[in-house]
PDB file of C-alpha atoms in Angstrom:
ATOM      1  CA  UNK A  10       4.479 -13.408  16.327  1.00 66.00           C
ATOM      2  CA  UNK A  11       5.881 -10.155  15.163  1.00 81.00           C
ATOM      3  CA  UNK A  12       3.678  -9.550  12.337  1.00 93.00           C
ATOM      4  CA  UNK A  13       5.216  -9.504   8.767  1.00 96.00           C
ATOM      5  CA  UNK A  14       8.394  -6.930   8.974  1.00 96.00           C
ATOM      6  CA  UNK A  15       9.131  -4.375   6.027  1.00 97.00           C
ATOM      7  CA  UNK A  16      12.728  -2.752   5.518  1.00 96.00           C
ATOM      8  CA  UNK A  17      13.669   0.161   5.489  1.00 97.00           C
ATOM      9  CA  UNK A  18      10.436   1.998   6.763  1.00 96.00           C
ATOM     10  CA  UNK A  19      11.088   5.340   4.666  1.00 96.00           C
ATOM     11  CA  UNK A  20      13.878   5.439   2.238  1.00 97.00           C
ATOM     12  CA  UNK A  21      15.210   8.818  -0.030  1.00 97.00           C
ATOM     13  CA  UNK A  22      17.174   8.013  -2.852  1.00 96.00           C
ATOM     14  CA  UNK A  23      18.066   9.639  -6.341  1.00 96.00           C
ATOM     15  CA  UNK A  24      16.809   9.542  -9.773  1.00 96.00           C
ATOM     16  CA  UNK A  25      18.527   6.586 -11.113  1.00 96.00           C
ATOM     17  CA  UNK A  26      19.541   4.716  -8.079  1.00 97.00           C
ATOM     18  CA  UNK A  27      18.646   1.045  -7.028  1.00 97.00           C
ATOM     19  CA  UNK A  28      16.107   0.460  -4.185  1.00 97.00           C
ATOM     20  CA  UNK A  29      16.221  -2.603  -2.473  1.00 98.00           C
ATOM     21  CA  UNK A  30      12.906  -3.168  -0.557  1.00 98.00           C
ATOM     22  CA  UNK A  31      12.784  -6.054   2.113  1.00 98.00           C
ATOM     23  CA  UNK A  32      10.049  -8.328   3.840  1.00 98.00           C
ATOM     24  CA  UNK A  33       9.951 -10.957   6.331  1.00 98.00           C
ATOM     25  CA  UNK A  34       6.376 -12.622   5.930  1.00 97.00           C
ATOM     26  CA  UNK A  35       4.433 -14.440   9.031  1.00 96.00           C
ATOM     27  CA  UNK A  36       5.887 -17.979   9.666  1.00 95.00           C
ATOM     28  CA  UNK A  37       3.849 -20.311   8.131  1.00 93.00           C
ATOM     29  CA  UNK A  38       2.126 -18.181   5.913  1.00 94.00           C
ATOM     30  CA  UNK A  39       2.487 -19.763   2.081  1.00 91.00           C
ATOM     31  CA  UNK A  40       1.201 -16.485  -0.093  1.00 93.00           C
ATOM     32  CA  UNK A  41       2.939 -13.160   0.054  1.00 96.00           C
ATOM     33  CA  UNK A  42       2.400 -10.199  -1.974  1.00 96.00           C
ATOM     34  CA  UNK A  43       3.718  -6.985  -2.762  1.00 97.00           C
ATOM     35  CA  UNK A  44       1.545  -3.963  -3.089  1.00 96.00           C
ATOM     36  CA  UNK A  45       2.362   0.079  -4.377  1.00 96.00           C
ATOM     37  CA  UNK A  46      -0.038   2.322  -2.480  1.00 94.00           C
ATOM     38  CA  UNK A  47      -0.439   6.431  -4.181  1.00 93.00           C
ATOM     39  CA  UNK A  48      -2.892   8.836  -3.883  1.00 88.00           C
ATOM     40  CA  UNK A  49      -3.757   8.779  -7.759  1.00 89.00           C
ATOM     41  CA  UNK A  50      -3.793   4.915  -7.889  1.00 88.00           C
ATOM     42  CA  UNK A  51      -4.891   3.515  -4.847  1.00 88.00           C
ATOM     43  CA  UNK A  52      -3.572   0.145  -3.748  1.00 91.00           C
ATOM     44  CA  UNK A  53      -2.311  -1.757  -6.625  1.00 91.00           C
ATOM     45  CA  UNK A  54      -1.528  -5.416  -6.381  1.00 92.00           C
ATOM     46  CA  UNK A  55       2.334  -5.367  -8.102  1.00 95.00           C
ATOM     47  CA  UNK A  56       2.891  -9.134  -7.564  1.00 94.00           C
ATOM     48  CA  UNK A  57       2.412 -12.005  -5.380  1.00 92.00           C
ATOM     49  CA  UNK A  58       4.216 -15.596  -4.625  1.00 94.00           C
ATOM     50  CA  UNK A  59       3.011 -18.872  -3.755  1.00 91.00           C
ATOM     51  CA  UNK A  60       5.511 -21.479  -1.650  1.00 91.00           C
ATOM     52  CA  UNK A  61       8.176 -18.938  -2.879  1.00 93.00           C
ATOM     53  CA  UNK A  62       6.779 -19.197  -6.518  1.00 92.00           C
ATOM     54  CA  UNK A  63       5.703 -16.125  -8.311  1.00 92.00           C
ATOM     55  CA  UNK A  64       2.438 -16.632  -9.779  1.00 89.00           C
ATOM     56  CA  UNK A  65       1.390 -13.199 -11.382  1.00 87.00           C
ATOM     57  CA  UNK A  66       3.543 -10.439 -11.804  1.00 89.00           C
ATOM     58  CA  UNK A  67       0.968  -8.618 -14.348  1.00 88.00           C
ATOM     59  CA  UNK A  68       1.011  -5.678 -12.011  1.00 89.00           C
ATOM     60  CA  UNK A  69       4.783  -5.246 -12.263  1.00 93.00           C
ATOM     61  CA  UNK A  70       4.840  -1.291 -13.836  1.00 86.00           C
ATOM     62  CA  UNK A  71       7.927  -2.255 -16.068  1.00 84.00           C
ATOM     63  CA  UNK A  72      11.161  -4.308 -16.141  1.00 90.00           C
ATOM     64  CA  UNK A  73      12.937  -1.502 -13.984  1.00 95.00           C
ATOM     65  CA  UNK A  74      11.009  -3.558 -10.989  1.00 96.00           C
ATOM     66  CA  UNK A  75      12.092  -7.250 -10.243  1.00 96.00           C
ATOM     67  CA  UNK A  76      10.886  -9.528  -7.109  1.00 97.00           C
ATOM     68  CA  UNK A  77      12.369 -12.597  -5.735  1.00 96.00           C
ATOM     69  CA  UNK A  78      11.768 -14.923  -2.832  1.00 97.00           C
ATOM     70  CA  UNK A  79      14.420 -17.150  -2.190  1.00 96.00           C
ATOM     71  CA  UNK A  80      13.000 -18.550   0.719  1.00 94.00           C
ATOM     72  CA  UNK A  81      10.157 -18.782   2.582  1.00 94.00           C
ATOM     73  CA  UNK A  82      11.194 -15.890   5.215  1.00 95.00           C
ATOM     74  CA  UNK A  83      12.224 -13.683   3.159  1.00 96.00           C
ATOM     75  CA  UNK A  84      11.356 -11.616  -0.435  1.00 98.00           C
ATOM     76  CA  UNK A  85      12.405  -8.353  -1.797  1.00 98.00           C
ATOM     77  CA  UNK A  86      11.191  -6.025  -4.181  1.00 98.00           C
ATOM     78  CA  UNK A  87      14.190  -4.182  -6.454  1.00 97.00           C
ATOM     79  CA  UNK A  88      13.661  -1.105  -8.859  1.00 97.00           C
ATOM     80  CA  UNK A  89      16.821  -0.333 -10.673  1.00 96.00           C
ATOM     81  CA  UNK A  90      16.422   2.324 -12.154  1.00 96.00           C
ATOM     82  CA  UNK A  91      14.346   4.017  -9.495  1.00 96.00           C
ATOM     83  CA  UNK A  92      12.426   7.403 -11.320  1.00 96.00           C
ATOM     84  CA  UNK A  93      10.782   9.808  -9.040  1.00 96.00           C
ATOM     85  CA  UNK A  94       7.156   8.409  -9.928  1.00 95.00           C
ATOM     86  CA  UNK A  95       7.744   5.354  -8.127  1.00 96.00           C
ATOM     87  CA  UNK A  96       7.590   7.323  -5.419  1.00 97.00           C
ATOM     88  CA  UNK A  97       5.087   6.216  -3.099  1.00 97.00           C
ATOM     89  CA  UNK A  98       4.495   3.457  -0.060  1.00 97.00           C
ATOM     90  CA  UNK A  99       5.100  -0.080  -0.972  1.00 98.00           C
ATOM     91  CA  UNK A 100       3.312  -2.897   1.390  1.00 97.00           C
ATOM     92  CA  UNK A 101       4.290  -6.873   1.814  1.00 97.00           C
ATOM     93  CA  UNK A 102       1.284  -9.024   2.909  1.00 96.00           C
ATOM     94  CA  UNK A 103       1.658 -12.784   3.728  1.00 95.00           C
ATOM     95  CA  UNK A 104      -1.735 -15.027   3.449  1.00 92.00           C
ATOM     96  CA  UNK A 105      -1.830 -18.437   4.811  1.00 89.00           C
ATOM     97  CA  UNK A 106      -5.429 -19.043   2.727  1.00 81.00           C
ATOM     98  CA  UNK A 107      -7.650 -16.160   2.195  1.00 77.00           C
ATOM     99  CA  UNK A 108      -6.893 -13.457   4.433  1.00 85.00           C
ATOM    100  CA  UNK A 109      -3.808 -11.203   4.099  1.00 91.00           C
ATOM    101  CA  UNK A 110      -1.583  -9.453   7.205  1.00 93.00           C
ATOM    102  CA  UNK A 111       0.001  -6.438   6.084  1.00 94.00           C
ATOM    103  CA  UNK A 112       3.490  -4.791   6.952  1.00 95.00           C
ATOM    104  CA  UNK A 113       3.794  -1.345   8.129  1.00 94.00           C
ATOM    105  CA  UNK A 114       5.029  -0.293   4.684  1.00 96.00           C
ATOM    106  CA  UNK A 115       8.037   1.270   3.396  1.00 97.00           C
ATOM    107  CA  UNK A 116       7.953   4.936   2.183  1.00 97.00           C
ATOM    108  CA  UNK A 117       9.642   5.472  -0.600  1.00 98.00           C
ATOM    109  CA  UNK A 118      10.784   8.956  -1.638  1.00 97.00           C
ATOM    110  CA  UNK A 119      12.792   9.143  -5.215  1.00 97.00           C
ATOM    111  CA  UNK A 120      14.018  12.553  -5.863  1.00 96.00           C
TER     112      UNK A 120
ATOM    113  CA  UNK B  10     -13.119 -10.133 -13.437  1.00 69.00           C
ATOM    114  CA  UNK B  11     -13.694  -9.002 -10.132  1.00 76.00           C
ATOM    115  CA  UNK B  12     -13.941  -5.063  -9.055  1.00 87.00           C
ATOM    116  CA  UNK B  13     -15.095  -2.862  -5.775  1.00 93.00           C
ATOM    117  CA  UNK B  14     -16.683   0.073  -5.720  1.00 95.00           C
ATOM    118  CA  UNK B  15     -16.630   2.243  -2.499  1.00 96.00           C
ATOM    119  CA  UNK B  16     -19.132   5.097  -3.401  1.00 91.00           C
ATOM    120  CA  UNK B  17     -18.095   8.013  -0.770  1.00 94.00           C
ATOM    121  CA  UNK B  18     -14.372   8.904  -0.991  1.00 94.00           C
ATOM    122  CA  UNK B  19     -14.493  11.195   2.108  1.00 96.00           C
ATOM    123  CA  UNK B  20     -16.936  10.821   5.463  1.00 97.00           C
ATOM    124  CA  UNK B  21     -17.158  13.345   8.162  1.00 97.00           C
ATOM    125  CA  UNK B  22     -19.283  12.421  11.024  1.00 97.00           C
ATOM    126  CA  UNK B  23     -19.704  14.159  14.808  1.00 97.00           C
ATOM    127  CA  UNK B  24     -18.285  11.910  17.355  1.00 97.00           C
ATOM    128  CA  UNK B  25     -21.238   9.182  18.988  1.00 97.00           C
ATOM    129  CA  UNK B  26     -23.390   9.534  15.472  1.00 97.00           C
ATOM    130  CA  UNK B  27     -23.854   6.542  13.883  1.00 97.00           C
ATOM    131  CA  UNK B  28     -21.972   5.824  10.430  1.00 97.00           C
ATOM    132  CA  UNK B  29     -22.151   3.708   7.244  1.00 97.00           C
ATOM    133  CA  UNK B  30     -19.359   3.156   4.676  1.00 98.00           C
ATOM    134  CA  UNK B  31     -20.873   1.652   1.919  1.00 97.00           C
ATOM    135  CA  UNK B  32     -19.183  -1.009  -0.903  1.00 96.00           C
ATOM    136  CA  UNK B  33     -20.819  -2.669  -3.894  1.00 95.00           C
ATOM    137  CA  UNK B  34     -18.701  -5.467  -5.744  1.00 93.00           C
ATOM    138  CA  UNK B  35     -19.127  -7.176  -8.927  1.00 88.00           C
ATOM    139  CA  UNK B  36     -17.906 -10.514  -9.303  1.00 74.00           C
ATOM    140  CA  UNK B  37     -19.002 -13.782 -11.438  1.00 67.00           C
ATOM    141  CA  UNK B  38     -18.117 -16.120  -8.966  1.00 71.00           C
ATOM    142  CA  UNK B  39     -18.499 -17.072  -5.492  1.00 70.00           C
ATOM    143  CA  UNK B  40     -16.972 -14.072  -2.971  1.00 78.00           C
ATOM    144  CA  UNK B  41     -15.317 -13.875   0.221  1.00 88.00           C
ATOM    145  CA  UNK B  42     -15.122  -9.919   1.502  1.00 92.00           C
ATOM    146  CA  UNK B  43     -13.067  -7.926   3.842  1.00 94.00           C
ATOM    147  CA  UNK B  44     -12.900  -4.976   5.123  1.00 97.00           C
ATOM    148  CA  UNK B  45     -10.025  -3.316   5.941  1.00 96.00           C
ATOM    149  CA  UNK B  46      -8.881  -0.248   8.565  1.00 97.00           C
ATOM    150  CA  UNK B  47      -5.600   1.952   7.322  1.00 95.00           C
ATOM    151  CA  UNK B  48      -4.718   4.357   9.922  1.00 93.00           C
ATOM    152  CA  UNK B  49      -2.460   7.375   9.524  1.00 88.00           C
ATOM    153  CA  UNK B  50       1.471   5.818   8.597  1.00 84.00           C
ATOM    154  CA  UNK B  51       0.538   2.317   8.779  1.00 88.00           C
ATOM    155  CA  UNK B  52      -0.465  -0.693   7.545  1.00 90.00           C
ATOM    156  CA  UNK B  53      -3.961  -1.954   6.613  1.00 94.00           C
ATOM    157  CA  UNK B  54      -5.281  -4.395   9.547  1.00 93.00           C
ATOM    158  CA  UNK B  55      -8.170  -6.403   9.112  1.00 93.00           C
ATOM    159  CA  UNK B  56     -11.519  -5.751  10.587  1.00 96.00           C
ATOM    160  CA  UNK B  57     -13.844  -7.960   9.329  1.00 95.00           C
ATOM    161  CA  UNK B  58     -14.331 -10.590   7.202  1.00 93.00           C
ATOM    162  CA  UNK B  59     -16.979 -12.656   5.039  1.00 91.00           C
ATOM    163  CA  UNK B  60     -16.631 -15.929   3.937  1.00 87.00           C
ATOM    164  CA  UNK B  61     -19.314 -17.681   4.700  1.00 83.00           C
ATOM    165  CA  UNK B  62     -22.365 -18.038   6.624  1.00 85.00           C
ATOM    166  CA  UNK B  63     -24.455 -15.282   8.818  1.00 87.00           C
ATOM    167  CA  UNK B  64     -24.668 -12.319   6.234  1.00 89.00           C
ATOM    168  CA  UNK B  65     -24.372 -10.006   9.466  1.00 95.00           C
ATOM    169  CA  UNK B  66     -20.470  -9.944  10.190  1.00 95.00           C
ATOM    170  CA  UNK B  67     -19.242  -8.680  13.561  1.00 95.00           C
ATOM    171  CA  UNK B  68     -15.576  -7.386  13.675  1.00 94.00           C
ATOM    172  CA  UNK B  69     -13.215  -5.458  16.132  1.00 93.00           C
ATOM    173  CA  UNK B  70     -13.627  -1.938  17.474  1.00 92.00           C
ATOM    174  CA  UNK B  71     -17.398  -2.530  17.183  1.00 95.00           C
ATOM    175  CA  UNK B  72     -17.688  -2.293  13.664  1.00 97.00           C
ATOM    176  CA  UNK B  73     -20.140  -4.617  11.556  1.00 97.00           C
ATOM    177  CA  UNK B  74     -21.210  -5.355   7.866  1.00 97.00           C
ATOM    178  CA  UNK B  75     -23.745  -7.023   6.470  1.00 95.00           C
ATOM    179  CA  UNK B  76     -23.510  -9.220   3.019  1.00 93.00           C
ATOM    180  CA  UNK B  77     -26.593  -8.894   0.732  1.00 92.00           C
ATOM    181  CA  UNK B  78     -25.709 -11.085  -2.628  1.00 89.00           C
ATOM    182  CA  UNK B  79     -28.989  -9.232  -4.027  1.00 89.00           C
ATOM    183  CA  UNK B  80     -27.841  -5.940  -3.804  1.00 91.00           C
ATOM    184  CA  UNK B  81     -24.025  -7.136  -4.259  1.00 92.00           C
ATOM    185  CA  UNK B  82     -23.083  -5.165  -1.600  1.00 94.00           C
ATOM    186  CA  UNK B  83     -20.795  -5.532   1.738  1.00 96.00           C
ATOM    187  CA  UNK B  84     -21.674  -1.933   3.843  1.00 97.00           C
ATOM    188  CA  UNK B  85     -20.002  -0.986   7.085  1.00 98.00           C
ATOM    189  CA  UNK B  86     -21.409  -0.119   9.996  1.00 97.00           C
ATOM    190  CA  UNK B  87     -20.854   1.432  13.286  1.00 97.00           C
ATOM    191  CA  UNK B  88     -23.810   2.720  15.770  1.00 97.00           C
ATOM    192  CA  UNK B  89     -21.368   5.552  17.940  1.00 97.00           C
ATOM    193  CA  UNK B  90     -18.270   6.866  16.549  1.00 97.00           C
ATOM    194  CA  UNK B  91     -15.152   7.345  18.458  1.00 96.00           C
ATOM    195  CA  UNK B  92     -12.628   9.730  17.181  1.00 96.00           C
ATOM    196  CA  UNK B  93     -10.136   7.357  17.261  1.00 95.00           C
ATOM    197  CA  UNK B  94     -11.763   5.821  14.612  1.00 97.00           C
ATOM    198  CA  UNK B  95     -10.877   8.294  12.212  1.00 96.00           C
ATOM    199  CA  UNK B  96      -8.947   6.488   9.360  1.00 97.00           C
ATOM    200  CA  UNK B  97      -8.982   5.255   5.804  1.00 96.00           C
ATOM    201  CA  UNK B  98     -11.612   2.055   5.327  1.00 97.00           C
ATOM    202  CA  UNK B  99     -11.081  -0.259   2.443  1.00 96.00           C
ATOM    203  CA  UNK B 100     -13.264  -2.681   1.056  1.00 96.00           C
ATOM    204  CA  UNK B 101     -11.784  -5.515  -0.845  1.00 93.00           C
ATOM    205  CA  UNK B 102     -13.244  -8.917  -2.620  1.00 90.00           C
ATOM    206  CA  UNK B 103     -11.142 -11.956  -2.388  1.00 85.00           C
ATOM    207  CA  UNK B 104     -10.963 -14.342  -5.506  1.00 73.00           C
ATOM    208  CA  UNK B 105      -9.047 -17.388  -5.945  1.00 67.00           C
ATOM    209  CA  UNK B 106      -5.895 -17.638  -7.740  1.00 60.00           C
ATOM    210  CA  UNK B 107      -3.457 -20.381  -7.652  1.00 55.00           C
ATOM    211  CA  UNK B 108      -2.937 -21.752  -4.566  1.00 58.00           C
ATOM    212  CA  UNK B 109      -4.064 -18.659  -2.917  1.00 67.00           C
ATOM    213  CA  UNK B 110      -6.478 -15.915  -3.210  1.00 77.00           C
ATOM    214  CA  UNK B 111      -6.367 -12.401  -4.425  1.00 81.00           C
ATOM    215  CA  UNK B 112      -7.716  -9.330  -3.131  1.00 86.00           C
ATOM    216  CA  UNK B 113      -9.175  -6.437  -4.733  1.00 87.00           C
ATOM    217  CA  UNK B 114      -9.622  -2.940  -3.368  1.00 91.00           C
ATOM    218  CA  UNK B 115     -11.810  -0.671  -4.061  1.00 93.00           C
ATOM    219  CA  UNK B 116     -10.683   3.308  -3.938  1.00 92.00           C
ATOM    220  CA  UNK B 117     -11.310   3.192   0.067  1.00 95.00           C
ATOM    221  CA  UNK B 118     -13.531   5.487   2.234  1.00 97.00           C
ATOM    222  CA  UNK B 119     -11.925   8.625   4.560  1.00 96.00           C
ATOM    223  CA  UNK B 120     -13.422   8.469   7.449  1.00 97.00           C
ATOM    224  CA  UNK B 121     -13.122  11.780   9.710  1.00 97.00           C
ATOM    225  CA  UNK B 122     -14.809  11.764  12.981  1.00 97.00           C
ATOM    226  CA  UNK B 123     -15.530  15.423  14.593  1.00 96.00           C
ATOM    227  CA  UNK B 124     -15.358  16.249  17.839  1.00 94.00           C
TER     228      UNK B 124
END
């Protein structure tokens, strides 16, 4: 297995811009989650989905960020409009029960 | 509500010393804990875990931890250092949420072995 897969791995955009962040979980795995990693916060939990259901988006900063999972292969995580204090690197886990497999991250730099 | 406290923010330690990264949670319920190995640019990968069972917990790159429900804590151990384990260390509680289970992190530990 590949491991879960994260696109783009570093992405620059502009103040005001959308960002479109992808993930491909583990096959088989039924819990995914999105995480924001900075040096002033740590690793924050932003949301999470169970058999492509979200069940707590409480860590979602604002309404400028938006998930979805339409299937179970396959989630993204959209800010519109991106400001440059999202800035940081953005994770995707997938859990099959009670342990979670991370991506390699995406590194997102909003000027 | 469930939270993890990693007391050091920053380790240095020679290379072949021995080396603890300690973590106290607090939680109301039954845990499960993890432990959790960042290096530089990537993702976090697991390195142990506790769910149940023998409190002493043996994981990859000889690392261990040992769960003590008295003292609420979950520290990490290693007897030599290697400087390839030089890296960011994060403790984390698991909690159950529905249909699946949450993590939380604590701050995580810096780990910087010296040659």
């Amino acid at each position: 297995d590949a491991g879960v897969i994260q696109s783009p791995r570093h992405e620059v955009t502009e103040m005001g811009q959308e960002v479109t962040l992808r993930c491909k979980p583990i096959s088989g795995h039924n819990s995914l989650f999105w995480y924001r990693q900075t040096m002033m916060r740590g690793l924050e939990l932003l949301i999470y989905f169970n058999n492509n259901v979200p069940i707590d988006d409480s860590g979602m900063p604002e309404d400028r960020f938006s998930a979805k999972m339409p299937n179970a292969s396959f989630s993204t995580l959209k800010i519109q409009p991106s400001e440059p204090r999202d800035s940081a690197v953005y994770f995707c886990a997938s859990s099959p029960l009670n342990e979670q497999f991370f991506g390699p991250g995406t590194r997102l730099t909003v000027l | 509500a469930q939270s993890v406290t990693q007391l050091d923010s920053q380790v240095p330690v020679f290379e072949e010393a021995p080396v603890e990264l300690r973590c106290n949670y607090s939680s109301s319920v039954s845990v499960y804990l993890f432990w959790y190995v960042q290096y530089p640019n990537q993702g976090l990968q697991l390195l142990l875990k506790y769910l149940s069972g023998s409190t002493l917990v043996k994981g990859i790159n000889g690392f261990e931890a040992e769960f003590n429900k008295s003292q609420t804590s979950f520290h990490l151990r290693k007897p030599s250092v290697h400087i390839s384990d030089t890296a960011e260390y994060f403790c984390a509680v698991a909690y159950s949420g529905a249909g699946s289970y949450q993590l939380t992190f604590g701050k995580g530990t810096k780990l910087s072995v010296i040659p």
